[in-house]
Structures are given as structure tokens and as C-alpha cells.
Coordinates of N, CA and C in Angstrom, one line a residue:
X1 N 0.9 -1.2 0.0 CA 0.0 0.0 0.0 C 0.9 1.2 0.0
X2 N 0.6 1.8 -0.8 CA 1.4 3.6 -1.0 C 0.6 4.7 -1.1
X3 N 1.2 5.6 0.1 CA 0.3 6.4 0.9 C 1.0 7.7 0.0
X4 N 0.1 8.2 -1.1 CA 0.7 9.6 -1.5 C 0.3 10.6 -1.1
X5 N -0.7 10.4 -0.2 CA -1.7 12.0 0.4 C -0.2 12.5 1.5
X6 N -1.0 13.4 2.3 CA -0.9 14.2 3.2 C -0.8 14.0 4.8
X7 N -1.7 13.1 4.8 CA -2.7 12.3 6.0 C -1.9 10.8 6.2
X8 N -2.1 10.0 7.3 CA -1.8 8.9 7.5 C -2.7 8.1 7.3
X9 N -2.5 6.8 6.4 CA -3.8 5.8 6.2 C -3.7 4.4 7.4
X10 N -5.0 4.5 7.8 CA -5.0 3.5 9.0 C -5.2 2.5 8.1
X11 N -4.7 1.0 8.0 CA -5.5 -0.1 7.5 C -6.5 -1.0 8.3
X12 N -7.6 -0.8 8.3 CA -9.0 -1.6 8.5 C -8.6 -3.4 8.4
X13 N -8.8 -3.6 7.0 CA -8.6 -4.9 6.9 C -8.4 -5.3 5.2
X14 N -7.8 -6.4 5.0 CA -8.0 -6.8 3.9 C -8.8 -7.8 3.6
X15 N -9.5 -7.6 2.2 CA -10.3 -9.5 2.0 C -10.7 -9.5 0.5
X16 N -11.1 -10.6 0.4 CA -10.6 -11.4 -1.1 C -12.3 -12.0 -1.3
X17 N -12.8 -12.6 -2.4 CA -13.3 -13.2 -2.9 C -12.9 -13.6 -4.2
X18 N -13.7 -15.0 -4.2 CA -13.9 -15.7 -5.6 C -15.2 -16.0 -6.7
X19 N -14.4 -15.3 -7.5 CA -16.1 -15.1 -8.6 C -16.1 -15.8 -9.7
X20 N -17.3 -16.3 -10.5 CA -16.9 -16.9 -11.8 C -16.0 -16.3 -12.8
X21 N -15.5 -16.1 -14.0 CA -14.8 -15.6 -14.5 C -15.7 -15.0 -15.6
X22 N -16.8 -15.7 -16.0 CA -17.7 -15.0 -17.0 C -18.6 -14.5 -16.6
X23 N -19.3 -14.3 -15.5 CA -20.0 -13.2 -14.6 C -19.4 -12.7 -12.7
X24 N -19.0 -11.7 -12.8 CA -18.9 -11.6 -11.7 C -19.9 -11.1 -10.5
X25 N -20.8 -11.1 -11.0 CA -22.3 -11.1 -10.0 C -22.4 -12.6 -9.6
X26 N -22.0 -13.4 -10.1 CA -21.8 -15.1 -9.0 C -20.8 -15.3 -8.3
X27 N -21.0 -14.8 -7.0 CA -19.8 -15.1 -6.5 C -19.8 -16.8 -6.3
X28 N -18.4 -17.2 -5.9 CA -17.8 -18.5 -5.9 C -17.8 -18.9 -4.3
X29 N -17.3 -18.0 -3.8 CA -16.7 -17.8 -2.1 C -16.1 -16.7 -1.6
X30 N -16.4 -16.0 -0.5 CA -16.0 -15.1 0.1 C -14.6 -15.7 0.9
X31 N -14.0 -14.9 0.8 CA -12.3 -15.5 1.7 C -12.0 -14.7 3.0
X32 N -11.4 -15.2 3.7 CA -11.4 -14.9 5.2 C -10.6 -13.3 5.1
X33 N -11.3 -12.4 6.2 CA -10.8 -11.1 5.8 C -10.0 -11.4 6.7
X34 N -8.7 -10.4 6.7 CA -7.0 -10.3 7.9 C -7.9 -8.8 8.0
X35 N -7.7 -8.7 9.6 CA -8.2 -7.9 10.1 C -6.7 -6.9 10.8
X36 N -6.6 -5.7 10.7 CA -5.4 -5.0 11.3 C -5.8 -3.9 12.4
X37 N -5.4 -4.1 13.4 CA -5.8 -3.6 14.4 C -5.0 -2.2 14.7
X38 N -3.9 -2.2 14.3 CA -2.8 -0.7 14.8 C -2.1 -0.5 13.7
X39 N -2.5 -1.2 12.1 CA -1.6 -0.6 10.9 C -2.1 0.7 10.2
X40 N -0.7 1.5 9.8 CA -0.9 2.7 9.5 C 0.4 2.6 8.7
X41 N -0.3 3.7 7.4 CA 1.0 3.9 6.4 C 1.0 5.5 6.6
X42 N 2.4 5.7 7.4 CA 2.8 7.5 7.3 C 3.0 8.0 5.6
X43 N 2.3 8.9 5.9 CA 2.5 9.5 4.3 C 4.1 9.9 2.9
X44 N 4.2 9.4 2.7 CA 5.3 9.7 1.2 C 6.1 7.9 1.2
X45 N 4.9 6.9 2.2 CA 5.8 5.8 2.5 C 5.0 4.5 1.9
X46 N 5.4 3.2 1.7 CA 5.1 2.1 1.0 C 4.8 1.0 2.0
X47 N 3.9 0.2 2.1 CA 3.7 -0.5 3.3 C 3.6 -2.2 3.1
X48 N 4.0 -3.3 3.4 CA 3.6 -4.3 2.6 C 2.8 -5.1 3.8
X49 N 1.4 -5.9 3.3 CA 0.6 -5.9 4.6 C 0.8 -7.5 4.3
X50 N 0.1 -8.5 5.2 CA 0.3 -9.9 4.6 C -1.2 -11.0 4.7
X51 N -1.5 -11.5 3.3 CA -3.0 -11.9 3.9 C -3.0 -13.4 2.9
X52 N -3.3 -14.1 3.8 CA -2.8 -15.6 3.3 C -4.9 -16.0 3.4
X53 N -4.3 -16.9 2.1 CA -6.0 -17.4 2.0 C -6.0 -18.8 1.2
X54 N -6.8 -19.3 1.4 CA -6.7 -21.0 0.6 C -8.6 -21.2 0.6
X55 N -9.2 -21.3 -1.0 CA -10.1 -21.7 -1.3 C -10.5 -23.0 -1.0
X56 N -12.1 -23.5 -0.7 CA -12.4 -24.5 -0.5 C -12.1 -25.7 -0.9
X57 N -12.0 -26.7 0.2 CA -11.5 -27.8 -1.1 C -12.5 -28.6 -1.8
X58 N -13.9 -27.9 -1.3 CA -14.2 -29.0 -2.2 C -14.9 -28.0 -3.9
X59 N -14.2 -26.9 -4.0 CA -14.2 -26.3 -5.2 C -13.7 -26.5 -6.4
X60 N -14.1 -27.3 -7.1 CA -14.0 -28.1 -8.4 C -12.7 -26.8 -9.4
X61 N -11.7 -27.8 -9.3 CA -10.5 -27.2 -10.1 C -11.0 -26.4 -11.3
X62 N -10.4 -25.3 -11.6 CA -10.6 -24.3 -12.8 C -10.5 -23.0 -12.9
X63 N -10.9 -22.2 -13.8 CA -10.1 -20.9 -13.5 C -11.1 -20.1 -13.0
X64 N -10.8 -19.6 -12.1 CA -12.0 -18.3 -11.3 C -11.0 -16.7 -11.3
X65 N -12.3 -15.9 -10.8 CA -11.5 -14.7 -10.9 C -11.0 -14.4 -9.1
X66 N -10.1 -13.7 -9.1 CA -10.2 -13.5 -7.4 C -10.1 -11.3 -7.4
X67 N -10.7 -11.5 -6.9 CA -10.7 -9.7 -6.3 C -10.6 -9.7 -4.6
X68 N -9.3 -8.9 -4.9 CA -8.9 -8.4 -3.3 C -9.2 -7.2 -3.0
X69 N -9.5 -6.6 -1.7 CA -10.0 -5.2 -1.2 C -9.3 -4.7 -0.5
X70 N -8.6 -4.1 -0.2 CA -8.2 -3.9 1.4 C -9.3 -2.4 1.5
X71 N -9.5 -2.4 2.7 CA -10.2 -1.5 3.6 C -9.3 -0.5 4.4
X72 N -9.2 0.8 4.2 CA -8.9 1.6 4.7 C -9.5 3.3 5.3
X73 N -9.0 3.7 6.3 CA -9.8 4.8 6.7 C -8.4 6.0 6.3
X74 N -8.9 7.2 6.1 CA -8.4 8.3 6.2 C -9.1 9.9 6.9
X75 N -8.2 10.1 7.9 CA -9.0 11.1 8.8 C -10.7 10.7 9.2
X76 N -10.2 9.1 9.7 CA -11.6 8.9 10.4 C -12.7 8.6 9.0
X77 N -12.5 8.8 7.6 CA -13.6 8.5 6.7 C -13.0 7.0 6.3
X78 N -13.9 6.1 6.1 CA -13.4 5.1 5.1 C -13.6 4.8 4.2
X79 N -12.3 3.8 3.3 CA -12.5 4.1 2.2 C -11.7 2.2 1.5
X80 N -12.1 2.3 -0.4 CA -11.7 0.8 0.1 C -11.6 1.2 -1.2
X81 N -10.6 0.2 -1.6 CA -9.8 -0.1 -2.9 C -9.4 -1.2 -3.5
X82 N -9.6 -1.8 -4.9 CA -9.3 -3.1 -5.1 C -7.9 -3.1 -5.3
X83 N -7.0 -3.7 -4.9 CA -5.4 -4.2 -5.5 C -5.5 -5.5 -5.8
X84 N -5.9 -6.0 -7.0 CA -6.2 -7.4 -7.3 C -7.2 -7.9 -8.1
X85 N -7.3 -7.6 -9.0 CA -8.6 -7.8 -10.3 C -8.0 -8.8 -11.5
X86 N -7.9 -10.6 -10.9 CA -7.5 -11.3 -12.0 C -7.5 -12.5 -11.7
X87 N -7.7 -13.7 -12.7 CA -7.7 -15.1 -13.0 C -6.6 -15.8 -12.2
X88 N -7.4 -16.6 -11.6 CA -6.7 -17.7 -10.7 C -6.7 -19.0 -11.0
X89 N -5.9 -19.5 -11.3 CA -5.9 -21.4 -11.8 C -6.1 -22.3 -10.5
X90 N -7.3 -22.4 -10.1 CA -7.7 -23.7 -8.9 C -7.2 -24.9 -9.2
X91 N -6.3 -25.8 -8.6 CA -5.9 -27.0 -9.2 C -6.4 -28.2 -8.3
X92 N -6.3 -29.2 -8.7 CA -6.6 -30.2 -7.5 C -5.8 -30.5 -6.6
X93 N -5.6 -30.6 -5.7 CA -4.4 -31.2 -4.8 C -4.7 -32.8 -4.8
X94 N -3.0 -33.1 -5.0 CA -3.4 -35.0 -4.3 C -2.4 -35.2 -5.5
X95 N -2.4 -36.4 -5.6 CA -1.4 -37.6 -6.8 C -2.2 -37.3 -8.0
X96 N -1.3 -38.2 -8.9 CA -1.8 -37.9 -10.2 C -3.0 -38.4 -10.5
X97 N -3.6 -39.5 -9.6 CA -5.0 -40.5 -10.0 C -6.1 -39.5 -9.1
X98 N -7.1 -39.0 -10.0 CA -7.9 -38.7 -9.3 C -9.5 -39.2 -9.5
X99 N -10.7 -39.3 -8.9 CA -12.2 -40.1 -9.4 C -12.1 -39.4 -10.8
X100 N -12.0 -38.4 -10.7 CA -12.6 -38.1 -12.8 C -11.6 -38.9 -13.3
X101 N -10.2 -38.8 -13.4 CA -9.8 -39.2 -14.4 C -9.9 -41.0 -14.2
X102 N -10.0 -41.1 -13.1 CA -10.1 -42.8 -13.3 C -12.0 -43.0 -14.0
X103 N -12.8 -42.7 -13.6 CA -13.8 -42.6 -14.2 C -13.9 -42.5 -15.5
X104 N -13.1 -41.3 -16.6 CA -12.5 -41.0 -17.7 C -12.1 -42.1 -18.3
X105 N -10.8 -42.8 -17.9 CA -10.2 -43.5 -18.1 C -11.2 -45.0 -18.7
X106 N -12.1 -45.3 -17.6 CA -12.5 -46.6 -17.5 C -13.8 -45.9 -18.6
X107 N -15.0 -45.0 -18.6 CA -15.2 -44.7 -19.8 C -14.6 -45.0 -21.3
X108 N -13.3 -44.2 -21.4 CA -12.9 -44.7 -22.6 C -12.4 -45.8 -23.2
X109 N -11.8 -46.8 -22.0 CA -11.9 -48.1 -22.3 C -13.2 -49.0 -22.7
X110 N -14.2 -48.7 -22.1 CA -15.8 -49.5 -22.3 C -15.9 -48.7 -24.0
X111 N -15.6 -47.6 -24.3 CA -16.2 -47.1 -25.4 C -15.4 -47.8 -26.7
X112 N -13.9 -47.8 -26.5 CA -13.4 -48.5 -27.2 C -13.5 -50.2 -27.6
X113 N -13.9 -51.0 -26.1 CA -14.5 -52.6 -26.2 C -15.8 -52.4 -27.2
X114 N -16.7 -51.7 -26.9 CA -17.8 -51.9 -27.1 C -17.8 -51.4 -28.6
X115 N -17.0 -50.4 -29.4 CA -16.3 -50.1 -30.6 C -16.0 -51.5 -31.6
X116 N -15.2 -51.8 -30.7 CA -14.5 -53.0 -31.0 C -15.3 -54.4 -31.8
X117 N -16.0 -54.7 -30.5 CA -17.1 -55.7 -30.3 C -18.4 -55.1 -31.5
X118 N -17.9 -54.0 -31.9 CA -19.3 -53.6 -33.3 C -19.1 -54.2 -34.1
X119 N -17.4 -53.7 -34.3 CA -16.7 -54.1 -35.4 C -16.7 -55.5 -35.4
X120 N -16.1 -56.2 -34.5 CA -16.1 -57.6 -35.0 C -17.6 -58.2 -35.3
X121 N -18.5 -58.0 -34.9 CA -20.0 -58.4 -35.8 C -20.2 -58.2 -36.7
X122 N -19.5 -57.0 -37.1 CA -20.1 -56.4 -38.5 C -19.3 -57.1 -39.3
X123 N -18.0 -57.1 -38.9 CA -17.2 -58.9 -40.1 C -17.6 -59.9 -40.0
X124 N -17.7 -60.3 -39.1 CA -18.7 -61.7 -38.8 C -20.0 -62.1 -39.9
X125 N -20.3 -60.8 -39.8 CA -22.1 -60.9 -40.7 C -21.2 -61.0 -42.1
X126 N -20.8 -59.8 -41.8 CA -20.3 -59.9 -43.7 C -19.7 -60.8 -44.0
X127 N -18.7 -61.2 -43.6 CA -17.7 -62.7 -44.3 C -18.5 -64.1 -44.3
X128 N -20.2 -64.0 -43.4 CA -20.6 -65.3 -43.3 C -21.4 -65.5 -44.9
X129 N -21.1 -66.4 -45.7 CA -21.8 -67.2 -46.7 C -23.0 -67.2 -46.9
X130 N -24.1 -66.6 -46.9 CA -25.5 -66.9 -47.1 C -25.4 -68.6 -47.9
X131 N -26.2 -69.4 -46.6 CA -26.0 -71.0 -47.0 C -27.8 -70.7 -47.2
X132 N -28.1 -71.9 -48.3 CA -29.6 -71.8 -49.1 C -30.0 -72.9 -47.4
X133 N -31.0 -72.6 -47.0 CA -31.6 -73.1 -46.0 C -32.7 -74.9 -46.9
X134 N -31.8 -75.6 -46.0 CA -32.3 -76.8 -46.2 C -34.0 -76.8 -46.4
X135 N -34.3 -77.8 -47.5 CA -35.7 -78.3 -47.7 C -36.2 -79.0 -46.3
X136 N -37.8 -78.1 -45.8 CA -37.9 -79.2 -45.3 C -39.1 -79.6 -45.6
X137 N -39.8 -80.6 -45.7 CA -41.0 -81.1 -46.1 C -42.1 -80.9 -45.3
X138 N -43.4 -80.3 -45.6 CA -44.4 -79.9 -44.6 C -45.9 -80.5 -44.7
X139 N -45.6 -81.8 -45.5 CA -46.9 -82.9 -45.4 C -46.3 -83.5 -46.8
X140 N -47.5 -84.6 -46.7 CA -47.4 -86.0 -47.6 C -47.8 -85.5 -48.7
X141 N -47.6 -84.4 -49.7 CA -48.3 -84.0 -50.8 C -48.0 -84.7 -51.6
X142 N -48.9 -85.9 -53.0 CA -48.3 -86.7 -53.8 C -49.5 -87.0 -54.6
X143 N -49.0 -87.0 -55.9 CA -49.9 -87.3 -56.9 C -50.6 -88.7 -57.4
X144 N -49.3 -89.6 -56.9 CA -49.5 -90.5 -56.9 C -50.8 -91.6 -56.4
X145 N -51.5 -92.0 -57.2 CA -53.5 -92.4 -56.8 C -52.8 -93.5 -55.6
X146 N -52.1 -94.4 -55.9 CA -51.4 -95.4 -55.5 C -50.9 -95.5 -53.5
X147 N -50.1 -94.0 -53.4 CA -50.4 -93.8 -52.3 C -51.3 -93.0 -51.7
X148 N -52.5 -92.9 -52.6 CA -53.7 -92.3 -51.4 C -55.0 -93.6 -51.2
X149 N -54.5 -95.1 -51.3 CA -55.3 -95.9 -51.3 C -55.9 -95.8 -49.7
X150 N -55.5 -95.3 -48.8 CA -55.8 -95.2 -47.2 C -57.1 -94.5 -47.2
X151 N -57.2 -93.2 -48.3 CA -58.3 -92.4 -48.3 C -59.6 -93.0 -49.4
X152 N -59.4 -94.2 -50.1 CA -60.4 -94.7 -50.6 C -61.5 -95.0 -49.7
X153 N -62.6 -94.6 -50.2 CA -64.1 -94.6 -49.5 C -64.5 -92.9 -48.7
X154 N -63.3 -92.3 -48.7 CA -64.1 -91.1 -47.5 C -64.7 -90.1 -48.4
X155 N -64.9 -89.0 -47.8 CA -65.3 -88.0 -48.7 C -64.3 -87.7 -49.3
X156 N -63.2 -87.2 -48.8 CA -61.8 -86.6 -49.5 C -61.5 -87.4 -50.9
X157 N -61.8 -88.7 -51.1 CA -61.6 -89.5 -52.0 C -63.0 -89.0 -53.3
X158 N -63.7 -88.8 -52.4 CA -65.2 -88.4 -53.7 C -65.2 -87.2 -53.7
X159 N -64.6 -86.4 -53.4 CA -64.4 -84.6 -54.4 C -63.2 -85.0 -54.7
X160 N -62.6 -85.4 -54.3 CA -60.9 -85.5 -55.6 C -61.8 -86.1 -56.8
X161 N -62.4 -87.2 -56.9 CA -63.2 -88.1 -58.0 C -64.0 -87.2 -58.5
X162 N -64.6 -85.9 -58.3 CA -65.5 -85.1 -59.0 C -65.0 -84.2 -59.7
X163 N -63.7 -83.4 -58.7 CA -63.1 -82.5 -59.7 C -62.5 -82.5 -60.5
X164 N -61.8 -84.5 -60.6 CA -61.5 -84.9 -62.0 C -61.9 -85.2 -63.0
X165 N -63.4 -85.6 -62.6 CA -64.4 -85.8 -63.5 C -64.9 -84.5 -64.7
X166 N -64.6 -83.3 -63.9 CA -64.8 -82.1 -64.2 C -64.2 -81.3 -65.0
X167 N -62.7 -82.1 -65.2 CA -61.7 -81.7 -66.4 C -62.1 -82.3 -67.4

């Protein structure tokens, strides 16, 4: 902080939040204010304050905006100023395996089997031979008078005898 006035600047407090990056009317998370109880910057002088902050953990890795404030009074009026208007890279903490990417991982493996397993049916179908599907026989149909001597005397035997009569 650099105090160019005249007056001495008391420092109030500093504090931070986190906002989306493509609207900043959503905020993300408010960050803990550092509160200063007896700091003051004498005037024509440069002050360095210190304010440590670590976002939630369970805020899904990515880029947010962060805006810092510090709070200050002058001659008893207060007054407040952003030092800090910019893009923050949230990362995950931990090892390199994490649920998405194993998730990921085992996704793209099913997508590639199941790829796979298309393909080999679809050669299967195509390389198989269309074989002519065997004859099968679906009654005693036969012209032969010789073997219908079982049906001599029924009716079936006297309309066959009429409608040959009829040729």
C-alpha cells in the first residue's frame, strides 16, 4: 500500500473473494478477511501488509476470478480499494490419480470394447456365406393315386373323384 496524500492511512482490513470468471455477479466464495488492528501507512511511504487465504476444497478445479479489497480509513472517513482484479488457476491437490480421471479412463476403455465388439459383428455378418436353408417337407403332398389308397371310400376321396371328372 502507498500512501501519497498528506494524512496517514490507518489499515481496517484486507479481503478477497472468488467469482466466476464470466460473470462476476456469481460469486464462488468469500475468503477470510485479515483484520489489522494498529496498521498505518505514514504518508510519502510504501507498506507491505500480509494476507494468506486458501479456497475451499471442495471447489472443483478451474479458472476463477479472485478480487482483493483492502479496507482503509483516512481522517476517520473510510474508504476501500481493489489491489487485485485477475484469473486464478484452482488445481486439484493429491497424486496424479484422481475419481474423474479414473472414471475418464475406464469410460474410454468401455467405449473403445464396445467399438471394438461392433466391429467384429459387423465382419462376422459380412464374411458369413448366405447358406440356401435346407428343404424341409411340410406334409405328404403326392400325386400318386397309388399312395392315397388309405383315403379310398371317404369324402376326401369323392371330391378328388368329381373334380377330376370335371376336367
Amino acid at each position: 500500500m502507498e500512501n501519497v496524500g498528506q494524512s496517514p492511512l490507518n489499515i481496517i482490513a484486507i479481503e478477497a473473494s472468488v467469482h466466476l470468471p464470466f460473470d462476476h455477479r456469481m460469486l464462488v466464495q468469500n475468503l477470510t478477511a485479515q483484520v489489522f488492528d494498529n496498521a498505518s501507512v505514514p504518508p510519502s511511504t510504501q507498506a507491505t501488509f500480509p494476507y494468506i487465504f486458501a479456497v475451499s476444497k471442495f471447489l472443483q478445479p478451474g479458472t476463477f476470478d479472485l478480487v482483493g479489497t483492502v479496507v482503509y480509513e483516512i481522517n476517520q472517513s473510510p474508504y476501500q480499494s481493489t489491489f487485485y482484479n485477475g484469473t486464478i488457476e484452482v488445481v486439484e491437490a493429491g497424486g496424479f490419480v484422481s475419481v474423474e480421471s479414473v472414471f475418464l479412463v475406464t469410460l474410454g476403455i468401455s467405449l473403445v470394447v464396445l467399438l471394438g465388439l461392433w466391429i467384429h459383428g459387423q465382419f462376422k455378418r459380412i464374411s458369413q456365406k448366405t447358406k440356401a436353408a435346407p428343404k424341409v417337407e411340410v406334409g405328404t403332398g403326392t400325386t400318386d393315386a397309388s399312395m392315397d389308397e388309405w383315403l379310398q371310400g371317404t369324402a376326401y376321396n369323392q371330391s378328388s373323384s368329381k373334380s377330376k371328372k370335371k376336367k
